[in-house]
Amino acid sequence: MLLLVGLVLCLASARALTTFPQKLQVGNLDEDVVVTCNTSEQQVTWTLNGELEPMAELVAEGRTLTILGLDLPAAGNYSCWAGSVLLDTTYVVVRSTCKERMNVSCQAESYRGSFRCSWRAPSFSVFRARLTRSNGSFGDWVHVAGRGGGFSASFADPSFCPFAEELHPLQLHLEGLSDNSFLSFTIHFFIRDIVRPDPPQELTVRRRGGRLYLAWAPPASWPLPKSYFALLYRLQYELPDGAQADEYLEGREETSLREGARRVRISCRDPNASPTWSPWSAWRDLETARPRGPAAR
Ligand SMILES: *[C@@H]1O[C@H](CO)[C@@H](O)[C@H](O)[C@H]1NC(C)=O
Ligand SMILES: *[C@@H]1O[C@H](CO)[C@@H](O)[C@H](O)[C@H]1NC(C)=O
Ligand SMILES: *[C@@H]1O[C@H](CO)[C@@H](O)[C@H](O)[C@H]1NC(C)=O
Ligand SMILES: *[C@@H]1O[C@H](CO)[C@@H](O)[C@H](O)[C@H]1NC(C)=O
């Protein structure tokens, strides 16, 4: 897992928006913004957030409305009307100016080009994100709803080639909205740096010739062939005195187990790239696998 940091803004208060409005206009703080009503009518009236409230900083002329010196209270839903007929709606937000570090954490379970990212942004209510794929084309916008200030979304790059060396980082562009402000930033990263495999699977303990053996398989999500996508395994034993002991193995899916250990578990990682270990498998109890003297068969 890698923490990616983008520079962002911080003026905001989360409220109503749950999706990106169809027509969004982003303005800079204290600059004028011109909103245009898409209509053939010559004269229109305007409402802001449903209120017919001519603010002093608004200048209506024909089909346009000029917001003089945009500020947070002037952000919102601008609708133009011909009498009671709604003609058009534009949502105006302020581009964030204050810069703050934003942590985005991304993780891939293998080299298939899919990954998941999460971040916290309590002052924003909704995000959308778009991936620039490894072949340079844009992915679709992914809508990201928040929960308790946290956001997470999955992405896939269908043009990603697991066999090729990654020469250029992927780019993920994120945009966030609160009811009055807009945040946008881009993070760059290589899949190889965010890979964290799933745990090894199909663990079996067998007794053979008086010894215990553990066999396992690579995680199902790990790509083949094994000769190319190697895995380094880490076995961890719990000893009778409660201490733990680690053992490392590469290029094998079976090993004889250390005598006398209480239980064992296993994790894995890519030996050549990201040094992040997979989660552990569940513990395997070894005491039940061991014969308990002549009476117990
Ligand atoms: C204006 O409205 C027309 C008809 O609804 C639509 O086709 C066009 O894309 C709109 N233009 C803009 C800039 O929204
Ligand atoms: C903006 O206001 C119009 C008219 O009241 C409404 O139809 C529209 O859903 C509102 N849009 C947003 C994004 O709130
Ligand atoms: C981002 O991560 C760094 C390092 O883990 C941490 O010190 C910082 O507080 C985090 N910032 C935010 C906004 O979460
Ligand atoms: C990039 O990959 C995508 C998905 O595989 C494909 O749809 C698109 O045509 C490719 N674009 C280029 C420029 O190769």
Coordinates of C-alpha atoms in Angstrom, one line a residue, residues 107-110 194-200 219 221-222 231 268-270 274 276-279:
Q107 CA -3.7 -0.9 -3.5
A108 CA -3.7 -3.6 -6.2
E109 CA -3.9 -7.3 -5.4
S110 CA -2.0 -8.2 -8.5
I194 CA 1.0 -0.5 -4.9
V195 CA 0.8 -4.3 -5.2
R196 CA -0.2 -6.1 -2.1
P197 CA -1.1 -9.8 -2.9
D198 CA -4.0 -11.6 -1.3
P199 CA -2.9 -14.3 1.2
P200 CA -1.8 -17.7 -0.1
P219 CA -3.5 -16.4 -4.2
S221 CA -5.8 -13.3 -7.9
W222 CA -2.0 -13.7 -8.6
L231 CA 6.2 -15.0 -4.9
C268 CA 3.5 -13.7 0.6
R269 CA 4.9 -10.8 -1.5
D270 CA 6.4 -10.0 -4.8
S274 CA 6.6 -3.6 -3.8
T276 CA 4.3 -5.0 1.0
W277 CA 3.4 -8.4 2.5
S278 CA 0.0 -9.9 1.9
P279 CA -2.4 -10.3 4.9

